[in-house]
Every structure is written in structure tokens, then in C-alpha cells.
Amino acid sequence: MAARFSLARAARQLTSSAARSHAPLACQWQSTSALQHRLFTVSAQLKEKKYTEDHEWVEASADGKTFTLGISEYAAKALGDVVYVELPEVDLQVSSGEAIGAVESVKSASDILSPIGGTVTEVNDALQEKPGNLNKDPEGDSWIAKIAVSGEPEGKLMTKEEYTAFTEDA
Amino acid sequence: MASKRAAQILRPAVNAFRPSSVTLQHVANPHIAIRNLSLRAGRARKLTRVSTTAVRFASSATPTADGQLGRTGLYELHAKHGAKFVPFGGYEMPVQYTDLSIVDSHNWTRQKASLFDVGHMVQHDFSGPGAQAFLERLTPSSLSSLSENHSTLSTLLHPETGGIVDDTVIARLPDSFYVVTNAGCREKDLAYLSEQLETWRKENPDKTVEWKLRDNQGLVALQGPLAATILERVLSEQSASALKSLYFGQCLPGTIKGTDVEVLISRGGYTGEDGFEISIPPSATEAVTQFMLDSAKDELRLAGLGARDTLRLEAGMCLYGHDLDDTTTPVEAGLSWIIGKDRRANGGFHGDSVILQQLKKKSEGGGVTRRRVGLIIEGSPAREGAEIVDEAGEKIGNITSGCPSPTAKKNISMGYIKDGLHKSGTEVQVIVRGKKRKATVTKMPFIGSKYYKAPAPEPK
């Protein structure tokens, strides 16, 4: 198997050699046994767009039952020209910290990790045709997937300000 | 005028004393521990961050045995141009620069010209009455038919097995063989060469061989369609005019314009484009490089390992530690063409019984079980480590390098496949992230090469 890397790894390549290291908190091979399949509504903290340390973003829908997931502008820039986006299948069940897809650029392949468990309800098929759009509007039109929530988010979630500080720190 | 400026920069540099913080222990120790090179090289290419503990104050330094990263003489110049450094082959090397993305830098090289620092590579000189015979024992190259100022791709081979210790370029200079080996194999190669030389000296006391390393010698690769035009600008009139009859695979000593700096210019490279590799004395490396950049401000950019990797892959060239290793023979690696005619007839090199048998027809018990091929993959790019499978899902090979090709706009890969399935056009599948992807065996290079070749002789 080819080695797989989170976006954080690609982003780290962008930083200079003098930068401080930060370990990505998400573990992509968590066991799914603990996954509970009853429906949750997203806790209040996701009403506003939040970012992970692995450079994904999540934002809850108005009813709080689903959330949209994408990769940050910072990550898209770090990856460089995206040539392929591997999208999950609709109905795929994911647990928090698990990979739901991948982004391929010239320099690397990076996993897209979901910080929250749930069931994929919709994917952004347009990215299959035009993967390069992910570089243009990663935090808007080029979202990756919508997921019906079935758990609480795990790992650190940051506000825009916190995330900006986090990336500047890196 | 640029040349005058360079002369001013160069003259003091040539005379200046430059401290070298590390004296090499190279030639000395045949008992140097051989590290797991393929692993090291593999890590390096994944572009992990550089340890911040490797602080050096000298302008250039070779890596130490305890793993401290080395720096080439161009380190400061790279830093000034916004290089992002990664550890590679024991050195802190630029992977890209802030002015261009990897794809932009790749395209720039194919359209204009790029300058790569390859000073991390190891430059050797072998001389003396036994030098040719010594190198012919280690490699399958026909050095007897290699004319002066010509070079050839070759491989250092393990005794008995014929596995590749390293790939290398060997040039015949008037008084020596100039040999360039990979940085990632530095310690392994030095240990191998020390041991081989020791054996040689015992067996052939009358045919002496002298082996020298060009310590901290600069080496830059100027690559791209504008390479010749740019190089002409920084050479003396005489050297510049000599470039016109310097063809692919040939080399030539040259003088930098307005100075007495002597460089060795070899036409060729690692991108598939026309270009040169220029070996520069340590004290003048930075000034000559700066002179080239200043002479072609709109045409020439520095390029790093990122673009170098995608360029060489498009050109179908191997990267040791990935596409070649100690267990691979030149025949398996699709490098049979480097084995000289007289060597096929007479052998006399390491692993000759294995290699010459592999060269024979299958009906005569020859052939190999796996071969290096190119592949084009649909959908996702396939990278090193991905498995190649057949319709039934049986493993039939593996990918050793791969990327989306910026020029061909396809996902290109290199790998080893079971003999018989290696023919161009064969359809197979490659597993990426657990899913099978369609792949087609393809001839390499993936793009047309643009070497400056000697005109073909008139047809009779």
C-alpha cells in the first residue's frame, strides 16, 4: 500500500524549515465499533464554520442535522494544483477522524479526514469533473461532502481566527 | 556589463580562503556502516521537514557520519531566493522556491530554462594505468570504446548477483575517468569503492588506480531549450563557440567569461531537455551560478527537487532507491542498452554470469521475471508502493514512482511488472486507496526528448 498522508502533512511541506512542529491530532484508523448510529444534532459549536488541525473545515446546516466538509484555503494553497479528488460514496458511514476521501496534487496525495462521525448524504460531483476548482474556491463552491451527524466532534476545532493564528504559527 | 561584474565577483572569490568545517573521512574507511539507503531515500522524497538542529556556519559541508545534514556551496543563494529546504541524500536541498509552484517550475524548464543545484552528488576522478580495467570490473560499460570527452550512463554492480549498487555517469577525460554518483548512496558507494579498490590493488599491484573525490566541488544542472544560449553568455568566447559542436553525452572543459575559472561542461541531464551539468571549483560555485542567473533574468529560474522529480519521471529516468535498488539488475531495469557489445561477448564484470544469462533468449534459458515499465493510470495518480494487479486481482507488480504529468496531463508511473505483461499497450490495474484503477503499459519516455544530438552521418 502506498503511504497515505493527511492534509496537515502537505501543509507542513509549505512551511519553512525553521517552523515549529505540530502533530496532527486526528488518527485516521480509529475503530468504527464505537460508532453510534442514532441521529445527533450538531452541538452549538458547529453553527459557525470551524477548522481542524488537519486543515479541513466543517459547517452545520440550519437545522443542525448535517454538516458540510471541505478543505481550507490554506491547505488548497499548500497542495498546489489539485489534479484529482477522490470523493466518498453516498451512504458511506464514517467515524470521526476517518478518511472520507483524498486530494491528489502533483506533489502529494492527502487524505481528507472527517472530524465528526456520520453518514455521507451528498458529495460535490463537480469536483470529479473539475478537480482544479478545489484551488479556486475551497471554502465555498468546492466543498467536498455533506454528512448527517451521528456523533460529537472529536479533536480540536478552531474558529477562523484561531485557525489563522494556527497556520501562521506553523 | 554582466561579464565584468562577474569577473569582479569571481576574482576575489577565487583567491579567497574558504573555511570548510568538515574534513571528509571518505576514502579512508571501508568499514563505514551501510545504512538502509532505499529507506533513507524514500523518506527524503516524502519531503519531511528539516530538523532545526542542523545548524552550520560554513558555506558548504558534506554530511557527517552521525547523520548531520550537509549543505552545498549554494545554500545561502537558495535561501536568498526563498528556497524551501528538505533533507535529501544527506543534504538540506531546495524542494521548490517561493517564486514558482512545482508545476510552474516544471513548465518553465520545458519552455525556457532552469538551474538545479546538484552539488550534493558525489564527483570522483579515477586515474592511473589500471583505472579503465578497474571500472570495467565494476560496471558493464564498454569503456574501451568510450572516446575522450564522451560519457555514458552506467551502473556500479554487486559481485555475483549483478544487483545495482548505484547508477552513475562515467566520462573519459584526458587524464582520468570522471564519475558522478548519487548523494543518497554516498556512504554505501564510498564503502563499496574502497573495498573494491583494496581487492583490486591486492590482485593487480602493477596496474595502479588513483581515486580522488572532488570535495565540495559545485555541480549545477542548466536545463531547458534556452540552456545553450544562456551558457554561451557566461563563457569565454572560445568556450562559447565550442558549445556548438558539443553534443549530447559529450563533455568539455570551459572558461568563465572575464575570469580564469575553469569548469567542466557535460551536455545532458535529468529532464529530457537539452542542457548541461557544470562542475565548478568550490570557491567559484556561488559566483558562477549568480552570473548565470544575472545573465538571463527573464529566462532562467532556480528549480528544486520537486520539479526535478516530475521532469525526470516524464523523461523515463530512474531514481535510485525508488526505481532501482541493490536487488535489481540492469536487464530487469530496462538498462540493457548500457551493456557494451564487447562486454556481452567477454563478460569480466561483477555479476556477469547472471546478467549475460538474463540477456539470452527465453528459449535458451535466459530472460528475467520482472521488467521496469511505464504506466498511464486513469483517474487517480498512482505513487510509489501501489500494487499492480491483473483482472483476477493477483499481484503482478508494483509502482516505484508516479505523479500526474504536468506536460502530458496524464497520470504517469514507473514500476516493475511480471515478464510477459511488460509489452506496451497491455492493460492492467493499479490499486490506489483500495480501489482498482485502469492502467496501460506505456513506452518511456512519456514525452519526446529534445537532446542536442550529433548530426547523423550522411547516408551512403
Coordinates of C-alpha atoms in Angstrom, one line a residue, chain A:
Chain A
M1 CA 0.0 0.0 0.0
A2 CA 1.2 3.5 -0.8
A3 CA 1.7 5.6 2.3
R4 CA -1.2 8.0 3.0
F5 CA -0.9 11.4 4.5
S6 CA -3.3 13.9 5.9
L7 CA -3.6 17.5 4.6
A8 CA -1.5 18.6 7.6
R9 CA 1.4 16.8 6.1
A10 CA 1.1 18.6 2.8
A11 CA 0.7 21.9 4.6
R12 CA 3.8 21.3 6.6
Q13 CA 5.8 21.0 3.4
L14 CA 4.8 24.6 2.7
T15 CA 6.3 25.8 5.9
S16 CA 9.9 26.7 6.3
S17 CA 12.5 24.5 7.9
A18 CA 12.6 26.8 10.9
A19 CA 8.9 26.4 11.7
R20 CA 7.7 24.7 14.9
S21 CA 6.3 21.3 14.5
H22 CA 2.7 20.4 15.5
A23 CA 1.4 16.8 15.4
P24 CA -1.9 16.3 13.7
L25 CA -4.3 15.1 16.4
A26 CA -6.6 13.1 14.2
C27 CA -6.0 9.4 13.9
Q28 CA -7.3 8.1 10.6
W29 CA -7.6 4.5 11.5
Q30 CA -9.9 4.7 14.6
S31 CA -12.1 1.8 15.2
T32 CA -15.7 2.1 14.0
S33 CA -17.0 -0.2 16.7
A34 CA -17.8 2.7 19.0
L35 CA -19.8 4.5 16.3
Q36 CA -23.4 5.1 17.4
H37 CA -25.9 5.3 14.7
R38 CA -28.7 7.4 16.4
L39 CA -29.1 10.8 15.0
F40 CA -27.5 13.7 16.7
T41 CA -27.9 17.3 16.1
V42 CA -24.6 19.2 15.9
S43 CA -23.7 20.9 19.1
A44 CA -23.8 24.7 19.1
Q45 CA -20.1 25.0 18.5
L46 CA -20.5 24.0 14.8
K47 CA -23.1 26.7 13.9
E48 CA -20.1 28.8 12.9
K49 CA -17.5 27.4 10.5
K50 CA -14.8 25.5 12.3
Y51 CA -11.4 24.3 11.3
T52 CA -9.4 21.2 12.2
E53 CA -5.7 20.9 12.7
D54 CA -5.6 18.8 9.6
H55 CA -6.9 21.8 7.6
E56 CA -10.5 20.6 6.9
W57 CA -13.4 22.9 7.7
V58 CA -16.9 22.0 8.8
E59 CA -20.1 24.0 9.0
A60 CA -23.5 22.9 10.2
S61 CA -26.8 23.2 8.3
A62 CA -29.6 25.5 9.6
D63 CA -31.4 22.5 11.2
G64 CA -28.1 21.3 12.7
K65 CA -28.6 17.7 11.4
T66 CA -26.0 17.7 8.7
F67 CA -22.7 19.5 8.2
T68 CA -20.7 20.4 5.1
L69 CA -17.0 19.5 5.0
G70 CA -14.2 20.9 2.9
I71 CA -10.5 21.8 2.9
S72 CA -9.2 25.1 3.9
E73 CA -7.8 27.8 1.6
Y74 CA -4.5 27.4 3.3
A75 CA -4.5 23.6 2.6
A76 CA -5.5 24.2 -1.1
K77 CA -2.6 26.6 -1.5
A78 CA -0.2 24.2 0.2
L79 CA -1.2 21.3 -2.0
G80 CA -0.7 23.3 -5.2
D81 CA -2.6 22.3 -8.4
V82 CA -5.1 19.7 -7.5
V83 CA -5.4 17.1 -10.2
Y84 CA -7.8 14.5 -8.7
V85 CA -10.3 14.4 -5.9
E86 CA -11.4 11.1 -4.5
L87 CA -15.0 11.6 -3.2
P88 CA -16.7 9.2 -0.8
E89 CA -19.8 7.2 -1.8
V90 CA -23.1 8.5 -0.7
D91 CA -24.4 6.5 2.4
L92 CA -20.8 5.8 3.5
Q93 CA -20.6 5.7 7.3
V94 CA -17.6 7.4 8.8
S95 CA -16.4 7.7 12.3
S96 CA -14.6 10.8 13.5
G97 CA -11.0 11.0 12.4
E98 CA -11.6 8.7 9.5
A99 CA -10.6 9.4 5.9
I100 CA -13.6 10.1 3.6
G101 CA -11.6 10.8 0.5
A102 CA -8.4 12.2 -0.8
V103 CA -6.9 15.0 -2.7
E104 CA -4.1 14.4 -5.3
S105 CA -1.8 17.2 -6.3
V106 CA 1.4 17.0 -8.3
K107 CA 3.5 16.8 -5.2
S108 CA 1.4 14.5 -2.9
A109 CA -1.7 12.5 -2.1
S110 CA -3.5 13.7 1.1
D111 CA -6.4 12.2 2.9
I112 CA -9.5 14.2 3.8
L113 CA -10.4 13.4 7.4
S114 CA -13.8 14.0 8.9
P115 CA -13.7 15.3 12.4
I116 CA -17.2 14.1 13.1
G117 CA -18.9 10.7 12.7
G118 CA -21.9 10.3 10.5
T119 CA -23.3 9.2 7.1
V120 CA -22.4 10.9 3.8
T121 CA -25.6 12.3 2.3
E122 CA -24.2 14.2 -0.6
V123 CA -20.9 14.7 -2.5
N124 CA -19.7 17.5 -4.7
D125 CA -19.6 15.7 -8.0
A126 CA -18.5 18.8 -9.8
L127 CA -15.0 18.2 -8.3
Q128 CA -14.8 14.9 -10.2
E129 CA -15.0 16.7 -13.5
K130 CA -13.0 19.8 -12.5
P131 CA -10.7 18.9 -9.6
G132 CA -8.8 22.2 -10.2
N133 CA -11.9 24.1 -8.8
L134 CA -10.7 23.0 -5.4
N135 CA -7.9 25.5 -5.7
K136 CA -10.3 28.3 -6.7
D137 CA -13.0 28.2 -4.0
P138 CA -12.2 25.5 -1.4
E139 CA -14.2 27.1 1.3
G140 CA -17.3 27.8 -0.8
D141 CA -18.5 26.1 -4.0
S142 CA -15.8 23.5 -3.8
W143 CA -17.0 21.8 -0.6
I144 CA -16.3 18.0 -0.5
A145 CA -19.2 16.3 1.2
K146 CA -22.3 16.7 3.3
I147 CA -22.6 14.4 6.3
A148 CA -25.6 13.6 8.5
V149 CA -24.2 13.8 12.0
S150 CA -24.2 10.8 14.3
G151 CA -21.7 11.8 17.0
E152 CA -19.9 14.6 18.7
P153 CA -16.9 16.1 17.0
E154 CA -13.5 14.8 18.2
G155 CA -10.2 16.5 18.2
K156 CA -9.6 20.2 18.3
L157 CA -11.9 22.5 16.3
M158 CA -10.9 26.1 15.8
T159 CA -12.6 29.3 14.9
K160 CA -11.4 31.2 11.8
E161 CA -9.3 33.5 14.0
E162 CA -7.8 30.6 15.9
Y163 CA -7.1 28.7 12.7
T164 CA -5.5 31.7 11.1
A165 CA -3.2 32.0 14.1
F166 CA -2.6 28.3 14.0
T167 CA -1.4 28.4 10.4
E168 CA 0.7 31.5 10.9
D169 CA 2.3 29.8 13.8
A170 CA 3.2 26.7 11.7

